[in-house]
Coordinates of C-alpha atoms in Angstrom, one line a residue:
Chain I
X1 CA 0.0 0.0 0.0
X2 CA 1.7 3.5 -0.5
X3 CA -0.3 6.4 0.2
X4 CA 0.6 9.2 -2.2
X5 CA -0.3 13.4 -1.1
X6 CA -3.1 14.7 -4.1
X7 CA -3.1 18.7 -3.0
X8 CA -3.3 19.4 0.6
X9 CA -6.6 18.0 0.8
X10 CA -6.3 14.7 -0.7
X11 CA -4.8 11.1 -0.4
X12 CA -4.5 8.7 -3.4
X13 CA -4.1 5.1 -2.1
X14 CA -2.0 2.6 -4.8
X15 CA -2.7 -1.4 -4.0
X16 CA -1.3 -4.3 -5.6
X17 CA -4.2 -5.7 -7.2
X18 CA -8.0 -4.5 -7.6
X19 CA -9.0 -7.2 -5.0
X20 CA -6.9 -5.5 -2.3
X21 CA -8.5 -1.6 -3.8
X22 CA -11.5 -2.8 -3.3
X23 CA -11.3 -4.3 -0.1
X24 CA -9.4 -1.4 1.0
X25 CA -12.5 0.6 -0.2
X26 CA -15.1 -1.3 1.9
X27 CA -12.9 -1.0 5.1
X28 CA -12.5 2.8 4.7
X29 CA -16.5 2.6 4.4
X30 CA -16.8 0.7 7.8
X31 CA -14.5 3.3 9.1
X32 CA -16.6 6.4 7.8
X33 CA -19.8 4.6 8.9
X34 CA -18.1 4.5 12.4
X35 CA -17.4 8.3 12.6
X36 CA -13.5 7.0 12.5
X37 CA -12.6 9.0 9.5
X38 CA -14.1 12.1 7.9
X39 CA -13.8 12.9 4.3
X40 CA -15.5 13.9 1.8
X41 CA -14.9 11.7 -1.3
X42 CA -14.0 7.9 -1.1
X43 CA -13.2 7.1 -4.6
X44 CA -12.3 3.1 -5.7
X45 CA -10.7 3.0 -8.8
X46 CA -8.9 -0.1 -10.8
X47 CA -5.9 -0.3 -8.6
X48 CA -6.7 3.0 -6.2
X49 CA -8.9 4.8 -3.7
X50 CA -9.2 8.5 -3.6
X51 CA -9.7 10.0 -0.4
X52 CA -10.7 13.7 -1.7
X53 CA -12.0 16.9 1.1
X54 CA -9.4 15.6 4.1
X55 CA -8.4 18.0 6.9
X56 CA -4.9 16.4 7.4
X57 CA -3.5 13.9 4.6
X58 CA -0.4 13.0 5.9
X59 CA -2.1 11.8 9.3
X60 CA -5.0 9.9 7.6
X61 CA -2.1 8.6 5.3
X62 CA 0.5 7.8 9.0
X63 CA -2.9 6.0 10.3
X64 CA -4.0 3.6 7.3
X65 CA -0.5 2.1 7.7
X66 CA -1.9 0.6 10.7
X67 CA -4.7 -0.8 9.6
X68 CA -5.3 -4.3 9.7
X69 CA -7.3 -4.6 6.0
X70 CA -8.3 -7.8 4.9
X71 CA -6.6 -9.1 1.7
X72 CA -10.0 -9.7 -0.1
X73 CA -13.4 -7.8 0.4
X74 CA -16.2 -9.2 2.1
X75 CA -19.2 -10.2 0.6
X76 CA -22.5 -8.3 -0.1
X77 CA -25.2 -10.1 0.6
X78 CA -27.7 -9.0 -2.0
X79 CA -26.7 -9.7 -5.8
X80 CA -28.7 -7.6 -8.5
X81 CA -30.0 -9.5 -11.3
X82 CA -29.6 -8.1 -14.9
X83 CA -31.5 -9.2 -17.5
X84 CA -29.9 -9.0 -20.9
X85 CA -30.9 -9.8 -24.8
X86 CA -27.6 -10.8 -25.8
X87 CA -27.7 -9.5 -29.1
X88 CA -24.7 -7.2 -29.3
X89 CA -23.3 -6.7 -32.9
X90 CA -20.1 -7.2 -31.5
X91 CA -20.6 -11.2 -29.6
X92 CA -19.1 -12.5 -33.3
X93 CA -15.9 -10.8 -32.8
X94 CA -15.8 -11.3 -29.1
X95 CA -16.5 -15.2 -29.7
X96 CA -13.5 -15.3 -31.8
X97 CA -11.3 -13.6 -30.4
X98 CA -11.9 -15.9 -27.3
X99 CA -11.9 -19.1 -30.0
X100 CA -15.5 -20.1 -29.4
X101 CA -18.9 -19.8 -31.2
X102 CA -21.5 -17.4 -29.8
X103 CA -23.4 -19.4 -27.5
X104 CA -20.4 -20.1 -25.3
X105 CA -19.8 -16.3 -25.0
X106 CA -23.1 -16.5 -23.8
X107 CA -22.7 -18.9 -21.3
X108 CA -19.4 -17.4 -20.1
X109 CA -20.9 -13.8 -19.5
X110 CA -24.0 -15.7 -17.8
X111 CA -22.5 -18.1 -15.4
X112 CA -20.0 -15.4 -14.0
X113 CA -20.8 -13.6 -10.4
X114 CA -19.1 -10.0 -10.8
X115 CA -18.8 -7.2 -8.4
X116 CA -18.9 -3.4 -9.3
X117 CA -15.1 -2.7 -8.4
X118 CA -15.6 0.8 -9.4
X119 CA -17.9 3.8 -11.1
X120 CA -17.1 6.1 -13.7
X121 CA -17.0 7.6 -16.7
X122 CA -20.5 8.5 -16.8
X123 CA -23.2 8.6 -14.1
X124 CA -23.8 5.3 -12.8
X125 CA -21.0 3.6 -15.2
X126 CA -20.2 0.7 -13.3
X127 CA -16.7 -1.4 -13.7
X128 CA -17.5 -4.9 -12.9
X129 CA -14.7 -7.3 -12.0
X130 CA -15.2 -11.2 -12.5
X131 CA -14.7 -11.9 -16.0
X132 CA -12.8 -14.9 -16.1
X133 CA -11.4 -13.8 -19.9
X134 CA -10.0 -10.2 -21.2
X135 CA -11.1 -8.7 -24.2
X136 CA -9.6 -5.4 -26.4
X137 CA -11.6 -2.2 -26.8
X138 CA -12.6 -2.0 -30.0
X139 CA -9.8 -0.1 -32.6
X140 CA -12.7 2.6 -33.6
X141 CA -15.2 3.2 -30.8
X142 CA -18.4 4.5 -31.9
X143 CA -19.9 7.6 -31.9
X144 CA -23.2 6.9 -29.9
X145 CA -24.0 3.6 -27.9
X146 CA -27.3 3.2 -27.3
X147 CA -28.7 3.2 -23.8
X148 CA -28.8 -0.4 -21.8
X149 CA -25.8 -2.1 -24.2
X150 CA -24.1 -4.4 -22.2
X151 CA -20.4 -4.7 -22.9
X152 CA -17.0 -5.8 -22.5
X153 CA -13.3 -4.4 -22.1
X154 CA -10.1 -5.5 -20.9
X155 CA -11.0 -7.5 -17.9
X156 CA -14.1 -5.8 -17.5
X157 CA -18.4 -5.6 -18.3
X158 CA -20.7 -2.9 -17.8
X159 CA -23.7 -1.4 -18.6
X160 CA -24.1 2.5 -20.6
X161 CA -26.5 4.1 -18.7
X162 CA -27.9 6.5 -21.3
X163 CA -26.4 6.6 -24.8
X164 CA -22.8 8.1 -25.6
X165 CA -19.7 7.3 -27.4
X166 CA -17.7 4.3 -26.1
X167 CA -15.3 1.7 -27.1
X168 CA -16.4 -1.5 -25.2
X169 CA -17.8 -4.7 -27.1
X170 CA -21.1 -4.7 -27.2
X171 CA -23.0 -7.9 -26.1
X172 CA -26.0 -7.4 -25.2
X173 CA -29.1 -5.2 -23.9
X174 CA -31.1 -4.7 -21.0
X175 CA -34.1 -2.9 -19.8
X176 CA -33.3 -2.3 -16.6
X177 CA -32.9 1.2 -15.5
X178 CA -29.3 1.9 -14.3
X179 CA -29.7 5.4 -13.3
X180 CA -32.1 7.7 -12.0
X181 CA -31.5 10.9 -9.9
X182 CA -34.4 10.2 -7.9
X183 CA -33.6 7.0 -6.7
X184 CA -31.2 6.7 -3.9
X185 CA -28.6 5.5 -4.3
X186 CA -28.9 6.9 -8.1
X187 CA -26.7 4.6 -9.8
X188 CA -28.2 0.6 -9.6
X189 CA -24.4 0.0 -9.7
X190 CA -22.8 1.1 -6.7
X191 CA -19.4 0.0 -5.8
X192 CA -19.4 -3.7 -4.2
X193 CA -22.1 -4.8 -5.3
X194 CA -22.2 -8.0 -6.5
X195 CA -24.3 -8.5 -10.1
X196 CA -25.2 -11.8 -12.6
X197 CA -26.6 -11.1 -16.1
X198 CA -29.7 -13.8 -16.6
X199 CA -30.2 -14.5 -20.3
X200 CA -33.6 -12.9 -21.5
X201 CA -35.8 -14.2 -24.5
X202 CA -34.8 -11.5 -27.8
X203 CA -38.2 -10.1 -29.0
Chain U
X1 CA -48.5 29.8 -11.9
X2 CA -46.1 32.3 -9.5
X3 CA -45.1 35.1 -11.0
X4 CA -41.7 34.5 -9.6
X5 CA -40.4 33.8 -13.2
X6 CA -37.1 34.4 -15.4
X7 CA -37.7 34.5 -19.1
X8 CA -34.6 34.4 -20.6
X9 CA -34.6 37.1 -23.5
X10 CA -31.1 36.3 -24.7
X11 CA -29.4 33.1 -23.6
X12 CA -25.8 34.3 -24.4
X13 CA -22.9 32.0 -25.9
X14 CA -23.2 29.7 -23.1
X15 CA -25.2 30.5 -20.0
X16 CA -26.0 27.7 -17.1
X17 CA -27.7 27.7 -13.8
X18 CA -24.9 26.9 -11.3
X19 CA -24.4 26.6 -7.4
X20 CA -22.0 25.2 -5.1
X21 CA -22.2 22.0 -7.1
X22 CA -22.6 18.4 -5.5
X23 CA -19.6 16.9 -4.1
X24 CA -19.9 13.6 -2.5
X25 CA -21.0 11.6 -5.3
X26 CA -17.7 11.0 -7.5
X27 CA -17.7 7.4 -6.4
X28 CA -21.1 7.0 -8.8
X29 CA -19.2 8.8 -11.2
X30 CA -21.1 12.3 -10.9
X31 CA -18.4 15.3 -11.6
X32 CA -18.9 18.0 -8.5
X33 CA -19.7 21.1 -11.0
X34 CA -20.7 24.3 -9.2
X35 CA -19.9 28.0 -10.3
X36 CA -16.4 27.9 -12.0
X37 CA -15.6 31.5 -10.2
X38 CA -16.9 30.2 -7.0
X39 CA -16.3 33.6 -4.9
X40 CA -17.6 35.7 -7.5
X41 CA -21.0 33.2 -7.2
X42 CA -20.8 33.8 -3.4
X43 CA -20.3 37.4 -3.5
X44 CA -23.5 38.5 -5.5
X45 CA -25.5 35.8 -3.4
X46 CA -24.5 38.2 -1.0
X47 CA -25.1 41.4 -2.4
X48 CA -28.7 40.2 -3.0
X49 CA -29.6 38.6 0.4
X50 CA -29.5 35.3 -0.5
X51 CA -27.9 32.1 1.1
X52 CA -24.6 31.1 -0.8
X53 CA -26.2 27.9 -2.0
X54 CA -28.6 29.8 -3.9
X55 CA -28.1 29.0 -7.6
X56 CA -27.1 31.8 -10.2
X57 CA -26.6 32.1 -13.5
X58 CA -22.8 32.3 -15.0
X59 CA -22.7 33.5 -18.8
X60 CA -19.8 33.2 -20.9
X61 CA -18.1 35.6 -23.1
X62 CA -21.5 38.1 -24.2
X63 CA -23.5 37.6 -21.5
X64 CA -27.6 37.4 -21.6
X65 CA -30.6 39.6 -21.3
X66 CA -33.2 38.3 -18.7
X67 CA -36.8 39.7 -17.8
X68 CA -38.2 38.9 -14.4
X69 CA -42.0 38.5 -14.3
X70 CA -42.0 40.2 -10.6
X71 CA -40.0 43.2 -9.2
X72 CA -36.5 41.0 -8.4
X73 CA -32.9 42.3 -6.4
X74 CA -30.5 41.7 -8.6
X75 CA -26.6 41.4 -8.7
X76 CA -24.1 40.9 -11.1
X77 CA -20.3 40.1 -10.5
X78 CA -17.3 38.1 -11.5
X79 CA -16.2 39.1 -15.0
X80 CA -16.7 43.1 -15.5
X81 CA -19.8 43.9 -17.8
X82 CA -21.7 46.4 -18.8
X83 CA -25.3 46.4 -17.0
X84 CA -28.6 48.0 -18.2
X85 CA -32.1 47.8 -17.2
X86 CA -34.6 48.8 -20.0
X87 CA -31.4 50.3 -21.7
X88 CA -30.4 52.4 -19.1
X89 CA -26.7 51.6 -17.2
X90 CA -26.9 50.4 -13.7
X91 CA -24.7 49.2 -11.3
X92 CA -22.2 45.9 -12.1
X93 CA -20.4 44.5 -8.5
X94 CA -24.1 46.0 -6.6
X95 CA -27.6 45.4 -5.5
X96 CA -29.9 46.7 -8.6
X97 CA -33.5 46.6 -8.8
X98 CA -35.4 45.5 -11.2
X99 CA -39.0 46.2 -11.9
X100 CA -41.2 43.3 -12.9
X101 CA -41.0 43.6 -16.7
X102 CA -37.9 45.0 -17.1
X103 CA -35.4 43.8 -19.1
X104 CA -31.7 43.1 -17.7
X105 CA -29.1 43.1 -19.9
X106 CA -25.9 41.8 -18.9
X107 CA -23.2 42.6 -21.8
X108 CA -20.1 41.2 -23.0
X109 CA -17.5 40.4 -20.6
X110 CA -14.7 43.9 -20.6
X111 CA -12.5 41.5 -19.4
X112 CA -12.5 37.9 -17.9
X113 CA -14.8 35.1 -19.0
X114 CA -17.7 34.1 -16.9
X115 CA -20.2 36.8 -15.0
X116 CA -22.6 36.0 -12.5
X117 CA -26.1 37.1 -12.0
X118 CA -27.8 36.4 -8.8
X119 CA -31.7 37.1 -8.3
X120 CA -33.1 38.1 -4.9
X121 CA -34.8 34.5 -4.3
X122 CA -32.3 32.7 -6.4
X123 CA -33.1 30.1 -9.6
X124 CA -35.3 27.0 -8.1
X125 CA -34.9 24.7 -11.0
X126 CA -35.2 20.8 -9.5
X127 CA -32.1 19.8 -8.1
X128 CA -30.6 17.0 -9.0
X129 CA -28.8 15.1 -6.0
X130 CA -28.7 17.8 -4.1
X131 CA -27.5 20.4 -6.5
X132 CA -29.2 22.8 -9.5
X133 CA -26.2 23.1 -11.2
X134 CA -25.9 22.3 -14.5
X135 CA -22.8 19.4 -15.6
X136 CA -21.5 19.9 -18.6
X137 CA -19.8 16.6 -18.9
X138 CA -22.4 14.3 -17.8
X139 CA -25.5 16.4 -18.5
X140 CA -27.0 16.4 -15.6
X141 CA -29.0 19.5 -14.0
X142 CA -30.8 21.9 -16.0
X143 CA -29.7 22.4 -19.7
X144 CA -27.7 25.0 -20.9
X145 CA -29.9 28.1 -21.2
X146 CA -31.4 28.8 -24.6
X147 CA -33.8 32.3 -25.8
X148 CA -37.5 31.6 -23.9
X149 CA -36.4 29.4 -21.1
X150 CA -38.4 30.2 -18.1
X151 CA -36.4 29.9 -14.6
X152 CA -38.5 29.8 -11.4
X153 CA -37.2 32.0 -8.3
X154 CA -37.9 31.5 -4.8
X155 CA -38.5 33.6 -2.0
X156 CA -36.1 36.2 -1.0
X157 CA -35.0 35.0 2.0
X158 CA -33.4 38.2 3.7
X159 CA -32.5 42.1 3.1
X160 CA -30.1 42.7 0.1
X161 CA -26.4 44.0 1.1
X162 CA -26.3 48.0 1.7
X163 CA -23.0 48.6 -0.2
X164 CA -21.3 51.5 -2.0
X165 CA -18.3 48.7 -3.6
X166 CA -17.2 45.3 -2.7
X167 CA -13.9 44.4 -3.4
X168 CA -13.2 42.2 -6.8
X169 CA -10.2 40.7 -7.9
X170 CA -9.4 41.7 -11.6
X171 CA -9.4 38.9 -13.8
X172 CA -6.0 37.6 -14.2
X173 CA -3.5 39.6 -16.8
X174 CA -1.0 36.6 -16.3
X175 CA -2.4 33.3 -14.4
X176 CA -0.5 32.0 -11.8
X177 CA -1.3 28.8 -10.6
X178 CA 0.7 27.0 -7.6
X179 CA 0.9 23.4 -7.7
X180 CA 2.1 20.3 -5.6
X181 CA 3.8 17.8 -7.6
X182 CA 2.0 14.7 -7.5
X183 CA 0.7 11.8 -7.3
X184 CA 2.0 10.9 -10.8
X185 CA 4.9 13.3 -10.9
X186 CA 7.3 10.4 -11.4
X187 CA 5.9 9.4 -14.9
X188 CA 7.6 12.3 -16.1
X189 CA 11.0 13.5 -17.0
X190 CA 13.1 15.9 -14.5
X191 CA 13.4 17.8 -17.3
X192 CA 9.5 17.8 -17.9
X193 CA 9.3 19.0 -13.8
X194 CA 11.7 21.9 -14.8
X195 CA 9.9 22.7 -17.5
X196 CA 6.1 23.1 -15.8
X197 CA 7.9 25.1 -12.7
X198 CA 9.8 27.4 -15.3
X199 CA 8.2 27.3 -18.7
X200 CA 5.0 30.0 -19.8
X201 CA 2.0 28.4 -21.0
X202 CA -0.9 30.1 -22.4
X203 CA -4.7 29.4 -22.2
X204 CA -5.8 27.7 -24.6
X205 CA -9.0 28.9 -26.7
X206 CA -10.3 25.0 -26.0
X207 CA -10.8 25.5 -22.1
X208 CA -14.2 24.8 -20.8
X209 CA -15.4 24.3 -17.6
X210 CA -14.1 20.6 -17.7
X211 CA -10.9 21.7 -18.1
X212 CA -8.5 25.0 -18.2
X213 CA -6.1 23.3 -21.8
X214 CA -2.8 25.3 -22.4
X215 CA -0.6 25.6 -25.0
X216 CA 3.0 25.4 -24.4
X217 CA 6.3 23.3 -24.0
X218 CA 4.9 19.1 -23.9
X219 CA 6.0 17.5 -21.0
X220 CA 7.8 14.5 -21.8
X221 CA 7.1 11.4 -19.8
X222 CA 9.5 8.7 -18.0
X223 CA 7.3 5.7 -18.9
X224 CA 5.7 4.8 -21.6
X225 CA 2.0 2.8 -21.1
X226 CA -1.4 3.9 -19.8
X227 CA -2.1 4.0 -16.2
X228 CA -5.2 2.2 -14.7
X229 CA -7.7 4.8 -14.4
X230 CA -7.9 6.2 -11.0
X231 CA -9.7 9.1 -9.2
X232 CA -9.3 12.9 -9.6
X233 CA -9.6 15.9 -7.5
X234 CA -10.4 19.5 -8.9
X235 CA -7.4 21.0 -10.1
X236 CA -5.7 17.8 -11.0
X237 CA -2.9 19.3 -13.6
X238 CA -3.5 16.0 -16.2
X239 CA -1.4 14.9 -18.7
X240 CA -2.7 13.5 -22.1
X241 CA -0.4 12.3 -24.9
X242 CA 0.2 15.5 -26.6
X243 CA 2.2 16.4 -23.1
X244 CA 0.2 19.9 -23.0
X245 CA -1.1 20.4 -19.4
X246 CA -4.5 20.6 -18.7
X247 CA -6.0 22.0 -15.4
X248 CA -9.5 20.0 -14.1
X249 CA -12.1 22.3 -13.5
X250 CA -15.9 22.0 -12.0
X251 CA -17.2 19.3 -14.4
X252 CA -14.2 16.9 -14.6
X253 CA -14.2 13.5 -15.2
X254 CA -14.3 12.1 -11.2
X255 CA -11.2 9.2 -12.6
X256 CA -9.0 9.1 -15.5
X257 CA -6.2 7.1 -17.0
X258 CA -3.6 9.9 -18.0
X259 CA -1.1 10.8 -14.8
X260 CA -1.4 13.7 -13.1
X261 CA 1.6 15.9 -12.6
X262 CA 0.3 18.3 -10.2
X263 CA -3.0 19.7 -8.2
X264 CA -3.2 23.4 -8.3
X265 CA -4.1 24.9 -5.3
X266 CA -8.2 25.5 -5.1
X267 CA -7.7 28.7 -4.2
X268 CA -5.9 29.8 -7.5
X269 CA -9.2 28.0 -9.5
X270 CA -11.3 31.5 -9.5
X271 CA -8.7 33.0 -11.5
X272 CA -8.2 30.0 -13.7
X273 CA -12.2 30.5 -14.7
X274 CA -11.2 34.3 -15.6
X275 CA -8.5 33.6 -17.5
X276 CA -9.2 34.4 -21.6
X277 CA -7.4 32.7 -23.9
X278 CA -3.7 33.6 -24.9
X279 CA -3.9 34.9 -21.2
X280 CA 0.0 33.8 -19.8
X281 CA -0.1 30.8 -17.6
X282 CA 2.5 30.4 -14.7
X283 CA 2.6 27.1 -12.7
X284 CA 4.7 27.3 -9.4
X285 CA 5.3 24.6 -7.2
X286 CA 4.9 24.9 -3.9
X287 CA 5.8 22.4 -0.6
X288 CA 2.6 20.4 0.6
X289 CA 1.5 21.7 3.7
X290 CA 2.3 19.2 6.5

């Protein structure tokens, strides 16, 4: 773990692996929950967590090296269910640049349990970890995803919230609403929770 | 319907509803926005009696022309304008009033960017998580203005200020912005650290309120490869391929995969929203406070 100053206000915490980021994240959670640390942003990120609006870094930064965190994060109990048509335009390249037909791309993205390890680029953009394969960005990314595509990069999947230009393979779809402002939280994907997608019949 | 009404006459180049913004929700990926010249917002909350989190209106460039439905308080601040109500001049930096009808004209910026009206009652759009200001980057809040938007005000909650002048800083001939190094200072070259501390930059005409861009000397990295993306403060000084520095304003991204250098201090950030383009840019580092 090394703790590295942002400003005078901020702490950015680099870990080893994502696992220990985001276990690190739900300890400094626990903590805030317990009044044992105020701040004003916790931010989890692929190997990182931000700690942004602190009134002394360097102590915050003296105390985590105390901490006892656990290597891996613990469990949340509920799992969010995503329904998806998977009928990306992209599943034929994904399936071969995995080596197998459709179907089994399918099944892979189905069967997996994955976790939001992190949000971002867009309102209620959620990073999910638990893919057991890696896939490129695409070389071009479009102009305008549509809204619901579920797709894949690098080690991750997740969900566009509203339409915008991205990158990722696109899988799949889903109805489900992934964020609205007057829901709280807003995002459906907050970080650590833990999410399946359930094949749905395509219209 | 209230007559407690805006009608926006003449939206102006770019003209949003802004407050203090909403921090707190970066790990959802929601940007803070807020005013860009967040003193300047404060200061005509002030002048016109209302609390600081009221939300104002911050043009860009020219300006707007608004006509309140019901005799208002106004004030107007941040970069110097002309003011007129039905034409005639009236005070810029002061309490003005404005009779129901009447239409407020707030000209082209003499000098600096972004001006700031506040209304006695301030603008009472929904918020959204907390905040009425509109984000840029990720659209949320209330859209940019355009000609014929209505705005509803609320009730003015107290006495406007009794001023002659309130003090103002100038908007910034040269920009000098002091930065810690870090967190990703040792991506870069010591030449590339000598280089930001002692170089001039310039504002770049493709600033926004995600980010202050400069032109100038690229900074030349250490390592090659992209770095997993991780979370960002305001003022993050980041990095992208070209090696030009750019400084993270209100709507930034809340992570990003290019290093950042340096965080400019926040105070420093008013003048960065002043700063017109071709303005000189200074970065100094300074010692983290311990």
């Amino acid at each position: 773990m090394r703790a590295m100053p942002v400003g005078a206000r901020a702490l950015l915490i680099e870990l080893d692996s994502g696992a220990e980021a985001e276990a690190l994240h739900a300890e400094l959670l626990r903590r805030c929950a317990a009044g044992d640390l105020a701040v004003t942003e916790i931010v989890p990120a692929a190997r990182t967590v931000l700690l942004d609006g602190l009134e002394a870094p360097a102590r915050v930064a003296e105390r985590l090296a105390s901490w006892e965190v656990p290597s891996a994060p613990a469990r949340a109990e509920e799992v969010i269910e995503i329904p998806v048509r998977y009928d990306g335009p992209d599943l034929p390249d994904v399936a071969a640049h995995w080596g197998v037909d459709e179907a089994e791309v399918v099944s892979i993205h189905a069967a997996a349990e994955f976790r939001v390890a992190f949000c971002g680029f867009a309102p209620g953009f959620g990073y999910l970890t638990g893919l057991p394969r890696e896939v490129p960005r695409r070389a071009t990314p479009r102009t305008a995803v549509p809204p619901g595509s579920v797709a894949l990069a690098g080690p991750y999947t997740g969900v566009y919230p509203r339409s915008s230009p991205g990158g990722w393979q696109l899988i799949g779809t889903t109805d489900t609403v992934l964020w609205d402002p007057s829901r709280v939280p807003a995002a459906l994907l907050t970080p650590g929770v833990r999410v399946r997608f359930r094949p749905a019949a395509t219209p | 319907m209230s007559d407690r009404a805006l009608a926006v006459v003449r939206a102006g180049a770019l003209t949003t509803v802004q407050d203090r913004g909403r921090p707190g929700h970066a790990h959802l990926g929601v940007p803070r926005s807020g005013a860009l010249d967040a003193p300047a917002a404060a200061l005509v909350n002030r002048l016109v009696g209302n609390a600081p989190e009221a939300a104002v209106l911050e043009t860009t460039v020219n300006g707007c022309s608004v006509r309140p439905r019901a005799t208002v308080t106004v004030a107007v601040g941040g970069a110097p304008c002309p003011v007129t109500v039905d034409g005639r001049p009236a005070a810029w930096g002061a309490p003005v009033r404005v009779p129901g009808g009447a239409l407020l004209d707030i000209g082209a910026a003499h000098a600096g960017v972004r001006s700031y009206l506040a209304v006695s009652g301030g603008v009472t759009v929904e918020p959204v998580l907390g905040s009425r200001s509109t984000d840029l980057l990720s659209g949320l809040g209330p859209p940019p203005l355009t000609d014929g938007t209505v705005l509803p005000l609320g009730r003015p909650s107290g006495p406007h200020a009794c001023v002659d002048a309130v003090p103002h800083p100038a908007p910034p001939s040269e920009l000098v912005l002091r930065v810690a190094l870090g967190p990703r200072h040792d991506w870069f070259t010591d030449a590339a650290l000598t280089t930001l501390a002692a170089r001039p930059y310039a504002v770049s005409s493709a600033s926004n309120r995600i980010g202050l861009r400069t032109e100038g000397p690229a900074l030349e990295r250490a390592r090659p490869g992209e770095l997993p993306s991780e979370g960002m403060v305001l003022g993050a000084v980041q990095v992208p391929p070209d090696g030009r520095p750019v400084v993270f304003l209100a709507d930034h991204p809340t992570t990003g995969g290019y290093p950042v250098i340096a965080v400019v201090d926040p105070a420093d950030l008013a003048a960065a929203a002043q700063a017109t383009p071709g303005t000189p840019v200074r970065f100094i580092a300074v010692r983290h406070r311990r």
